[in-house]
Short mmCIF file of N, CA and C in Angstrom, two decimals:
data_model
loop_
_atom_site.label_atom_id
_atom_site.label_comp_id
_atom_site.label_asym_id
_atom_site.label_seq_id
_atom_site.Cartn_x
_atom_site.Cartn_y
_atom_site.Cartn_z
N MET A 23 45.15 -131.90 63.58
CA MET A 23 45.37 -132.22 62.19
C MET A 23 44.72 -131.16 61.28
N PHE A 24 43.49 -130.75 61.57
CA PHE A 24 42.80 -129.79 60.72
C PHE A 24 43.37 -128.37 60.84
N GLN A 25 44.19 -128.14 61.85
CA GLN A 25 44.78 -126.82 62.04
C GLN A 25 46.15 -126.70 61.36
N VAL A 26 46.67 -127.80 60.82
CA VAL A 26 47.97 -127.79 60.16
C VAL A 26 47.76 -127.40 58.70
N PRO A 27 48.38 -126.31 58.25
CA PRO A 27 48.15 -125.84 56.88
C PRO A 27 48.47 -126.88 55.80
N ILE A 28 49.48 -127.72 56.02
CA ILE A 28 49.83 -128.71 55.00
C ILE A 28 48.70 -129.71 54.78
N PHE A 29 47.89 -129.95 55.82
CA PHE A 29 46.74 -130.83 55.67
C PHE A 29 45.79 -130.28 54.60
N TRP A 30 45.50 -129.00 54.68
CA TRP A 30 44.57 -128.38 53.73
C TRP A 30 45.17 -128.31 52.34
N VAL A 31 46.47 -128.07 52.26
CA VAL A 31 47.13 -128.08 50.94
C VAL A 31 47.03 -129.47 50.34
N MET A 32 47.24 -130.50 51.16
CA MET A 32 47.14 -131.89 50.66
C MET A 32 45.71 -132.20 50.22
N MET A 33 44.73 -131.72 50.96
CA MET A 33 43.33 -131.95 50.56
C MET A 33 43.05 -131.31 49.21
N ILE A 34 43.49 -130.07 49.04
CA ILE A 34 43.31 -129.38 47.76
C ILE A 34 44.04 -130.12 46.66
N LEU A 35 45.25 -130.57 46.94
CA LEU A 35 46.04 -131.30 45.96
C LEU A 35 45.32 -132.57 45.51
N MET A 36 44.77 -133.33 46.45
CA MET A 36 44.07 -134.57 46.10
C MET A 36 42.80 -134.29 45.29
N ILE A 37 42.06 -133.28 45.68
CA ILE A 37 40.83 -132.94 44.93
C ILE A 37 41.18 -132.53 43.51
N CYS A 38 42.18 -131.67 43.37
CA CYS A 38 42.54 -131.19 42.03
C CYS A 38 43.15 -132.29 41.17
N ALA A 39 43.96 -133.14 41.77
CA ALA A 39 44.56 -134.24 41.01
C ALA A 39 43.47 -135.17 40.48
N GLY A 40 42.53 -135.51 41.33
CA GLY A 40 41.44 -136.37 40.89
C GLY A 40 40.57 -135.70 39.85
N ALA A 41 40.32 -134.43 40.04
CA ALA A 41 39.49 -133.69 39.08
C ALA A 41 40.19 -133.58 37.73
N CYS A 42 41.51 -133.40 37.74
CA CYS A 42 42.27 -133.35 36.48
C CYS A 42 42.07 -134.64 35.70
N GLU A 43 42.17 -135.75 36.40
CA GLU A 43 42.05 -137.05 35.75
C GLU A 43 40.63 -137.32 35.26
N LEU A 44 39.69 -137.25 36.17
CA LEU A 44 38.35 -137.70 35.83
C LEU A 44 37.56 -136.73 34.97
N SER A 45 37.87 -135.45 35.04
CA SER A 45 37.15 -134.49 34.18
C SER A 45 37.39 -134.81 32.72
N MET A 46 38.63 -135.07 32.37
CA MET A 46 38.94 -135.39 30.98
C MET A 46 38.50 -136.82 30.65
N ALA A 47 38.78 -137.76 31.54
CA ALA A 47 38.45 -139.17 31.26
C ALA A 47 36.94 -139.36 31.06
N GLN A 48 36.15 -138.73 31.90
CA GLN A 48 34.70 -138.91 31.80
C GLN A 48 34.13 -138.27 30.54
N TRP A 49 34.69 -137.17 30.11
CA TRP A 49 34.14 -136.44 28.98
C TRP A 49 34.87 -136.71 27.67
N ALA A 50 35.92 -137.53 27.69
CA ALA A 50 36.71 -137.78 26.48
C ALA A 50 35.86 -138.41 25.37
N SER A 51 34.98 -139.32 25.72
CA SER A 51 34.15 -139.97 24.71
C SER A 51 33.20 -138.98 24.05
N ALA A 52 32.48 -138.21 24.86
CA ALA A 52 31.53 -137.22 24.32
C ALA A 52 32.25 -136.16 23.51
N TYR A 53 33.41 -135.72 24.01
CA TYR A 53 34.18 -134.71 23.27
C TYR A 53 34.61 -135.27 21.92
N THR A 54 35.12 -136.49 21.92
CA THR A 54 35.60 -137.10 20.68
C THR A 54 34.46 -137.25 19.68
N GLU A 55 33.31 -137.68 20.17
CA GLU A 55 32.15 -137.84 19.29
C GLU A 55 31.72 -136.50 18.69
N SER A 56 31.60 -135.48 19.54
CA SER A 56 31.11 -134.19 19.05
C SER A 56 32.15 -133.45 18.22
N ALA A 57 33.40 -133.48 18.63
CA ALA A 57 34.44 -132.74 17.91
C ALA A 57 34.77 -133.37 16.57
N LEU A 58 34.85 -134.70 16.55
CA LEU A 58 35.21 -135.38 15.31
C LEU A 58 33.99 -135.81 14.50
N GLY A 59 32.80 -135.71 15.11
CA GLY A 59 31.58 -136.09 14.41
C GLY A 59 31.53 -137.57 14.08
N ILE A 60 31.97 -138.39 15.02
CA ILE A 60 31.98 -139.83 14.77
C ILE A 60 30.96 -140.53 15.66
N ALA A 61 30.71 -141.80 15.35
CA ALA A 61 29.72 -142.58 16.09
C ALA A 61 30.18 -142.81 17.53
N LYS A 62 29.20 -143.11 18.40
CA LYS A 62 29.48 -143.30 19.82
C LYS A 62 30.49 -144.41 20.05
N ASN A 63 30.35 -145.55 19.39
CA ASN A 63 31.27 -146.66 19.65
C ASN A 63 32.70 -146.30 19.27
N ALA A 64 32.88 -145.55 18.19
CA ALA A 64 34.23 -145.12 17.80
C ALA A 64 34.75 -144.07 18.79
N GLY A 65 33.87 -143.18 19.25
CA GLY A 65 34.25 -142.18 20.23
C GLY A 65 34.67 -142.81 21.55
N ASP A 66 33.97 -143.89 21.92
CA ASP A 66 34.31 -144.60 23.16
C ASP A 66 35.70 -145.24 23.07
N ILE A 67 36.06 -145.67 21.88
CA ILE A 67 37.38 -146.30 21.70
C ILE A 67 38.47 -145.24 21.60
N LEU A 68 38.25 -144.24 20.78
CA LEU A 68 39.29 -143.23 20.58
C LEU A 68 39.53 -142.36 21.80
N GLY A 69 38.48 -141.96 22.49
CA GLY A 69 38.64 -141.06 23.63
C GLY A 69 39.15 -141.77 24.88
N PRO A 70 38.28 -142.43 25.63
CA PRO A 70 38.69 -143.02 26.90
C PRO A 70 39.74 -144.12 26.78
N CYS A 71 39.67 -144.91 25.72
CA CYS A 71 40.62 -146.02 25.58
C CYS A 71 42.04 -145.50 25.40
N LEU A 72 42.23 -144.56 24.49
CA LEU A 72 43.58 -144.02 24.28
C LEU A 72 44.03 -143.18 25.47
N PHE A 73 43.09 -142.52 26.14
CA PHE A 73 43.40 -141.80 27.38
C PHE A 73 43.98 -142.78 28.40
N ALA A 74 43.31 -143.93 28.56
CA ALA A 74 43.75 -144.93 29.54
C ALA A 74 45.10 -145.54 29.17
N VAL A 75 45.32 -145.79 27.89
CA VAL A 75 46.61 -146.32 27.45
C VAL A 75 47.73 -145.33 27.79
N ALA A 76 47.51 -144.05 27.49
CA ALA A 76 48.50 -143.03 27.81
C ALA A 76 48.72 -142.92 29.31
N GLN A 77 47.64 -143.05 30.07
CA GLN A 77 47.74 -142.99 31.53
C GLN A 77 48.59 -144.15 32.04
N GLY A 78 48.35 -145.32 31.51
CA GLY A 78 49.14 -146.49 31.90
C GLY A 78 50.60 -146.33 31.54
N MET A 79 50.87 -145.71 30.39
CA MET A 79 52.26 -145.48 29.98
C MET A 79 52.97 -144.58 30.99
N SER A 80 52.30 -143.55 31.45
CA SER A 80 52.88 -142.64 32.43
C SER A 80 53.20 -143.37 33.73
N ARG A 81 52.27 -144.17 34.19
CA ARG A 81 52.49 -144.91 35.43
C ARG A 81 53.63 -145.91 35.26
N THR A 82 53.75 -146.49 34.09
CA THR A 82 54.84 -147.42 33.82
C THR A 82 56.18 -146.71 33.82
N VAL A 83 56.24 -145.55 33.17
CA VAL A 83 57.48 -144.77 33.14
C VAL A 83 57.93 -144.44 34.56
N TYR A 84 57.02 -143.95 35.38
CA TYR A 84 57.40 -143.59 36.75
C TYR A 84 57.72 -144.84 37.58
N GLY A 85 56.92 -145.87 37.43
CA GLY A 85 57.15 -147.09 38.19
C GLY A 85 58.48 -147.75 37.85
N LYS A 86 58.84 -147.74 36.59
CA LYS A 86 60.11 -148.35 36.16
C LYS A 86 61.32 -147.51 36.54
N SER A 87 61.11 -146.27 36.92
CA SER A 87 62.24 -145.43 37.32
C SER A 87 62.81 -145.87 38.66
N ASP A 88 62.07 -146.74 39.36
CA ASP A 88 62.53 -147.30 40.63
C ASP A 88 62.91 -146.22 41.64
N GLY A 89 62.12 -145.15 41.68
CA GLY A 89 62.35 -144.09 42.64
C GLY A 89 63.43 -143.10 42.27
N LYS A 90 63.99 -143.22 41.06
CA LYS A 90 65.05 -142.32 40.64
C LYS A 90 64.53 -140.98 40.13
N MET A 91 63.28 -140.94 39.76
CA MET A 91 62.69 -139.68 39.29
C MET A 91 62.26 -138.86 40.50
N ASP A 92 62.45 -137.56 40.42
CA ASP A 92 62.03 -136.63 41.47
C ASP A 92 60.51 -136.50 41.38
N LEU A 93 59.80 -136.96 42.42
CA LEU A 93 58.33 -136.97 42.41
C LEU A 93 57.76 -135.57 42.24
N LYS A 94 58.32 -134.60 42.94
CA LYS A 94 57.80 -133.24 42.83
C LYS A 94 57.94 -132.73 41.39
N ARG A 95 59.10 -132.91 40.81
CA ARG A 95 59.31 -132.46 39.43
C ARG A 95 58.37 -133.19 38.47
N PHE A 96 58.23 -134.51 38.66
CA PHE A 96 57.35 -135.30 37.80
C PHE A 96 55.91 -134.79 37.88
N MET A 97 55.46 -134.48 39.11
CA MET A 97 54.10 -133.98 39.29
C MET A 97 53.93 -132.57 38.73
N LEU A 98 54.93 -131.72 38.90
CA LEU A 98 54.85 -130.37 38.33
C LEU A 98 54.80 -130.41 36.81
N VAL A 99 55.67 -131.21 36.21
CA VAL A 99 55.66 -131.33 34.74
C VAL A 99 54.33 -131.93 34.29
N SER A 100 53.85 -132.93 35.02
CA SER A 100 52.56 -133.54 34.69
C SER A 100 51.42 -132.53 34.81
N GLY A 101 51.45 -131.72 35.86
CA GLY A 101 50.43 -130.68 36.02
C GLY A 101 50.48 -129.66 34.89
N GLY A 102 51.68 -129.26 34.50
CA GLY A 102 51.84 -128.32 33.38
C GLY A 102 51.34 -128.91 32.08
N LEU A 103 51.69 -130.18 31.82
CA LEU A 103 51.22 -130.84 30.61
C LEU A 103 49.70 -130.97 30.63
N CYS A 104 49.15 -131.27 31.80
CA CYS A 104 47.70 -131.38 31.94
C CYS A 104 47.02 -130.05 31.60
N LEU A 105 47.55 -128.96 32.11
CA LEU A 105 46.99 -127.64 31.82
C LEU A 105 47.05 -127.35 30.32
N ILE A 106 48.17 -127.66 29.70
CA ILE A 106 48.32 -127.47 28.25
C ILE A 106 47.30 -128.31 27.49
N CYS A 107 47.09 -129.55 27.94
CA CYS A 107 46.13 -130.44 27.28
C CYS A 107 44.71 -129.89 27.38
N TYR A 108 44.32 -129.41 28.56
CA TYR A 108 42.99 -128.82 28.72
C TYR A 108 42.83 -127.60 27.80
N LEU A 109 43.85 -126.78 27.73
CA LEU A 109 43.78 -125.61 26.85
C LEU A 109 43.70 -126.02 25.38
N LEU A 110 44.43 -127.06 25.02
CA LEU A 110 44.38 -127.56 23.64
C LEU A 110 42.98 -128.05 23.30
N VAL A 111 42.38 -128.81 24.22
CA VAL A 111 41.01 -129.30 23.98
C VAL A 111 40.03 -128.13 23.92
N ALA A 112 40.20 -127.15 24.77
CA ALA A 112 39.26 -126.03 24.84
C ALA A 112 39.38 -125.09 23.64
N PHE A 113 40.58 -124.88 23.12
CA PHE A 113 40.78 -123.84 22.10
C PHE A 113 41.16 -124.33 20.71
N SER A 114 41.49 -125.58 20.54
CA SER A 114 41.95 -126.04 19.23
C SER A 114 40.84 -125.97 18.19
N PRO A 115 41.11 -125.29 17.09
CA PRO A 115 40.12 -125.25 16.01
C PRO A 115 40.14 -126.54 15.18
N ILE A 116 41.15 -127.37 15.41
CA ILE A 116 41.30 -128.63 14.67
C ILE A 116 40.89 -129.77 15.59
N PRO A 117 39.78 -130.46 15.28
CA PRO A 117 39.28 -131.52 16.17
C PRO A 117 40.33 -132.60 16.50
N ALA A 118 41.14 -132.97 15.53
CA ALA A 118 42.15 -134.00 15.79
C ALA A 118 43.17 -133.53 16.83
N MET A 119 43.47 -132.23 16.86
CA MET A 119 44.39 -131.70 17.87
C MET A 119 43.74 -131.77 19.25
N GLY A 120 42.44 -131.53 19.31
CA GLY A 120 41.72 -131.68 20.57
C GLY A 120 41.78 -133.12 21.07
N LEU A 121 41.65 -134.07 20.15
CA LEU A 121 41.75 -135.49 20.51
C LEU A 121 43.15 -135.80 21.04
N ILE A 122 44.17 -135.25 20.41
CA ILE A 122 45.54 -135.43 20.89
C ILE A 122 45.67 -134.86 22.31
N GLY A 123 45.02 -133.72 22.56
CA GLY A 123 45.02 -133.15 23.90
C GLY A 123 44.39 -134.10 24.91
N CYS A 124 43.27 -134.74 24.54
CA CYS A 124 42.62 -135.72 25.42
C CYS A 124 43.57 -136.87 25.74
N ILE A 125 44.22 -137.38 24.70
CA ILE A 125 45.11 -138.53 24.88
C ILE A 125 46.31 -138.16 25.74
N LEU A 126 46.96 -137.05 25.41
CA LEU A 126 48.13 -136.62 26.20
C LEU A 126 47.76 -136.30 27.64
N CYS A 127 46.54 -135.86 27.85
CA CYS A 127 46.07 -135.61 29.21
C CYS A 127 46.12 -136.90 30.02
N GLY A 128 45.81 -138.02 29.38
CA GLY A 128 45.92 -139.31 30.06
C GLY A 128 47.33 -139.55 30.58
N PHE A 129 48.33 -139.22 29.75
CA PHE A 129 49.72 -139.37 30.19
C PHE A 129 50.01 -138.44 31.36
N SER A 130 49.50 -137.20 31.26
CA SER A 130 49.81 -136.20 32.29
C SER A 130 49.20 -136.53 33.65
N VAL A 131 48.08 -137.23 33.68
CA VAL A 131 47.42 -137.51 34.95
C VAL A 131 47.75 -138.88 35.51
N GLY A 132 48.61 -139.63 34.84
CA GLY A 132 48.94 -140.98 35.27
C GLY A 132 49.48 -141.05 36.68
N ILE A 133 50.15 -140.01 37.14
CA ILE A 133 50.76 -140.02 38.46
C ILE A 133 49.79 -139.49 39.53
N MET A 134 48.66 -138.98 39.11
CA MET A 134 47.76 -138.28 40.04
C MET A 134 46.77 -139.21 40.71
N TRP A 135 46.26 -138.74 41.82
CA TRP A 135 45.29 -139.46 42.64
C TRP A 135 43.89 -139.31 42.05
N PRO A 136 43.06 -140.37 42.04
CA PRO A 136 41.71 -140.23 41.50
C PRO A 136 40.77 -139.45 42.42
N GLY A 137 39.78 -138.83 41.84
CA GLY A 137 38.79 -138.05 42.58
C GLY A 137 37.52 -137.90 41.76
N ALA A 138 36.57 -137.05 42.18
CA ALA A 138 35.28 -137.04 41.48
C ALA A 138 34.62 -135.69 41.27
N ILE A 139 35.10 -134.59 41.85
CA ILE A 139 34.39 -133.32 41.75
C ILE A 139 34.50 -132.69 40.35
N GLY A 140 35.60 -132.91 39.68
CA GLY A 140 35.85 -132.27 38.39
C GLY A 140 34.85 -132.58 37.30
N PRO A 141 34.51 -133.86 37.07
CA PRO A 141 33.57 -134.15 35.98
C PRO A 141 32.23 -133.45 36.13
N GLY A 142 31.75 -133.35 37.35
CA GLY A 142 30.48 -132.66 37.57
C GLY A 142 30.56 -131.19 37.21
N LEU A 143 31.66 -130.55 37.59
CA LEU A 143 31.85 -129.14 37.26
C LEU A 143 31.96 -128.93 35.75
N VAL A 144 32.78 -129.77 35.10
CA VAL A 144 32.94 -129.66 33.65
C VAL A 144 31.59 -129.87 32.96
N GLY A 145 30.82 -130.85 33.42
CA GLY A 145 29.52 -131.11 32.83
C GLY A 145 28.54 -129.97 33.03
N ALA A 146 28.50 -129.42 34.24
CA ALA A 146 27.57 -128.32 34.54
C ALA A 146 27.91 -127.08 33.71
N ILE A 147 29.18 -126.77 33.62
CA ILE A 147 29.58 -125.59 32.84
C ILE A 147 29.32 -125.82 31.35
N SER A 148 29.60 -127.03 30.87
CA SER A 148 29.32 -127.35 29.47
C SER A 148 27.83 -127.20 29.16
N GLN A 149 27.00 -127.71 30.07
CA GLN A 149 25.55 -127.63 29.87
C GLN A 149 25.07 -126.19 29.90
N ASN A 150 25.58 -125.40 30.83
CA ASN A 150 25.18 -123.99 30.92
C ASN A 150 25.68 -123.16 29.75
N ALA A 151 26.67 -123.68 29.03
CA ALA A 151 27.21 -122.99 27.86
C ALA A 151 26.60 -123.57 26.58
N GLY A 152 25.42 -124.12 26.68
CA GLY A 152 24.75 -124.66 25.49
C GLY A 152 25.35 -125.97 25.03
N ASP A 153 25.70 -126.84 25.96
CA ASP A 153 26.32 -128.14 25.68
C ASP A 153 27.65 -128.00 24.94
N ASN A 154 28.38 -126.98 25.29
CA ASN A 154 29.70 -126.72 24.70
C ASN A 154 30.78 -127.33 25.59
N LEU A 155 31.28 -128.51 25.19
CA LEU A 155 32.30 -129.20 25.99
C LEU A 155 33.61 -128.43 26.05
N LYS A 156 33.88 -127.63 25.04
CA LYS A 156 35.11 -126.82 25.07
C LYS A 156 35.06 -125.83 26.23
N ALA A 157 33.90 -125.26 26.49
CA ALA A 157 33.77 -124.33 27.62
C ALA A 157 33.98 -125.07 28.94
N GLY A 158 33.45 -126.26 29.03
CA GLY A 158 33.65 -127.06 30.24
C GLY A 158 35.11 -127.41 30.46
N MET A 159 35.80 -127.78 29.37
CA MET A 159 37.22 -128.12 29.48
C MET A 159 38.05 -126.90 29.85
N LEU A 160 37.65 -125.74 29.34
CA LEU A 160 38.35 -124.52 29.72
C LEU A 160 38.20 -124.29 31.23
N ALA A 161 37.02 -124.51 31.75
CA ALA A 161 36.81 -124.38 33.20
C ALA A 161 37.64 -125.41 33.96
N GLY A 162 37.82 -126.58 33.35
CA GLY A 162 38.62 -127.63 33.97
C GLY A 162 40.09 -127.26 34.15
N CYS A 163 40.54 -126.20 33.48
CA CYS A 163 41.92 -125.74 33.63
C CYS A 163 42.23 -125.35 35.07
N ILE A 164 41.21 -125.02 35.83
CA ILE A 164 41.43 -124.61 37.21
C ILE A 164 42.09 -125.73 38.02
N PHE A 165 41.77 -126.98 37.71
CA PHE A 165 42.29 -128.09 38.50
C PHE A 165 43.80 -128.29 38.35
N PRO A 166 44.34 -128.37 37.13
CA PRO A 166 45.80 -128.49 37.06
C PRO A 166 46.51 -127.23 37.54
N ALA A 167 45.90 -126.07 37.36
CA ALA A 167 46.53 -124.83 37.83
C ALA A 167 46.64 -124.83 39.37
N VAL A 168 45.58 -125.22 40.05
CA VAL A 168 45.61 -125.27 41.51
C VAL A 168 46.52 -126.41 41.98
N LEU A 169 46.54 -127.51 41.24
CA LEU A 169 47.43 -128.61 41.57
C LEU A 169 48.89 -128.15 41.55
N ILE A 170 49.28 -127.44 40.51
CA ILE A 170 50.65 -126.93 40.41
C ILE A 170 50.96 -126.00 41.57
N ALA A 171 50.05 -125.09 41.87
CA ALA A 171 50.26 -124.16 42.98
C ALA A 171 50.38 -124.91 44.31
N SER A 172 49.58 -125.95 44.50
CA SER A 172 49.62 -126.72 45.75
C SER A 172 50.95 -127.45 45.90
N ILE A 173 51.44 -128.02 44.81
CA ILE A 173 52.73 -128.71 44.86
C ILE A 173 53.83 -127.73 45.23
N LEU A 174 53.79 -126.56 44.63
CA LEU A 174 54.80 -125.55 44.93
C LEU A 174 54.71 -125.08 46.38
N LEU A 175 53.50 -124.99 46.92
CA LEU A 175 53.31 -124.58 48.31
C LEU A 175 53.85 -125.61 49.31
N MET A 176 53.78 -126.87 48.92
CA MET A 176 54.21 -127.92 49.83
C MET A 176 55.71 -127.94 50.05
N GLY A 177 56.45 -127.47 49.11
CA GLY A 177 57.90 -127.40 49.28
C GLY A 177 58.61 -128.70 49.01
N ARG A 178 59.88 -128.59 48.81
CA ARG A 178 60.72 -129.73 48.42
C ARG A 178 60.84 -130.77 49.53
N ASN A 179 60.91 -130.35 50.78
CA ASN A 179 61.13 -131.28 51.88
C ASN A 179 60.01 -132.30 52.02
N TYR A 180 58.80 -131.92 51.70
CA TYR A 180 57.69 -132.85 51.84
C TYR A 180 57.85 -134.06 50.93
N PHE A 181 58.39 -133.86 49.74
CA PHE A 181 58.49 -134.92 48.76
C PHE A 181 59.71 -135.82 48.97
N ALA A 182 60.64 -135.41 49.79
CA ALA A 182 61.83 -136.23 50.04
C ALA A 182 61.41 -137.53 50.71
N GLY A 183 61.82 -138.63 50.12
CA GLY A 183 61.54 -139.94 50.70
C GLY A 183 60.15 -140.49 50.45
N THR A 184 59.34 -139.85 49.61
CA THR A 184 57.98 -140.34 49.38
C THR A 184 57.88 -141.20 48.13
N THR A 185 58.96 -141.37 47.37
CA THR A 185 58.87 -142.11 46.12
C THR A 185 58.45 -143.55 46.33
N ALA A 186 58.83 -144.15 47.43
CA ALA A 186 58.45 -145.54 47.69
C ALA A 186 56.95 -145.68 47.86
N LEU A 187 56.29 -144.64 48.33
CA LEU A 187 54.85 -144.70 48.52
C LEU A 187 54.09 -144.67 47.21
N HIS A 188 54.70 -144.12 46.17
CA HIS A 188 54.00 -143.93 44.90
C HIS A 188 54.46 -144.88 43.81
N ARG A 189 55.42 -145.71 44.12
CA ARG A 189 55.93 -146.64 43.13
C ARG A 189 54.92 -147.74 42.90
N GLU A 190 54.72 -148.07 41.63
CA GLU A 190 53.82 -149.18 41.29
C GLU A 190 54.67 -150.30 40.76
N ASP A 191 54.76 -151.38 41.51
CA ASP A 191 55.59 -152.52 41.10
C ASP A 191 54.84 -153.46 40.22
#
């Protein structure tokens, strides 16, 4: 099993998918508070709550498609949107646009598998950059970029017939 290249691609895919989700979800509250200059309780509602609502919407859209959506295409588009969202959060000079990036990121990661390495990396880089969450989010771009590359490496045949495994009824 460990000698099969697709195993390692799948491992990378799972790590990156989880990191895409949790890096933004874990830091959405702090980012919202610092970027918009609002109180913690409002940041907790605007950041993670709206992220989760958007994430649920994505899962609903895919789940209601009843397997008619191409999983590979859905994941590639989601990975691309995720990368755009991270870049928007990292580079937007307008705090409200950064918040929109956080929220849309929730939609983009709705189809992805959860994981845990990403938030630690984003936090460490943010801290080393003088508590600059934008720098951490920029570093977080690596996860959707590697996710997209991993999906492309796996090829179309791998995704054929897997929609039933990912459907949420």
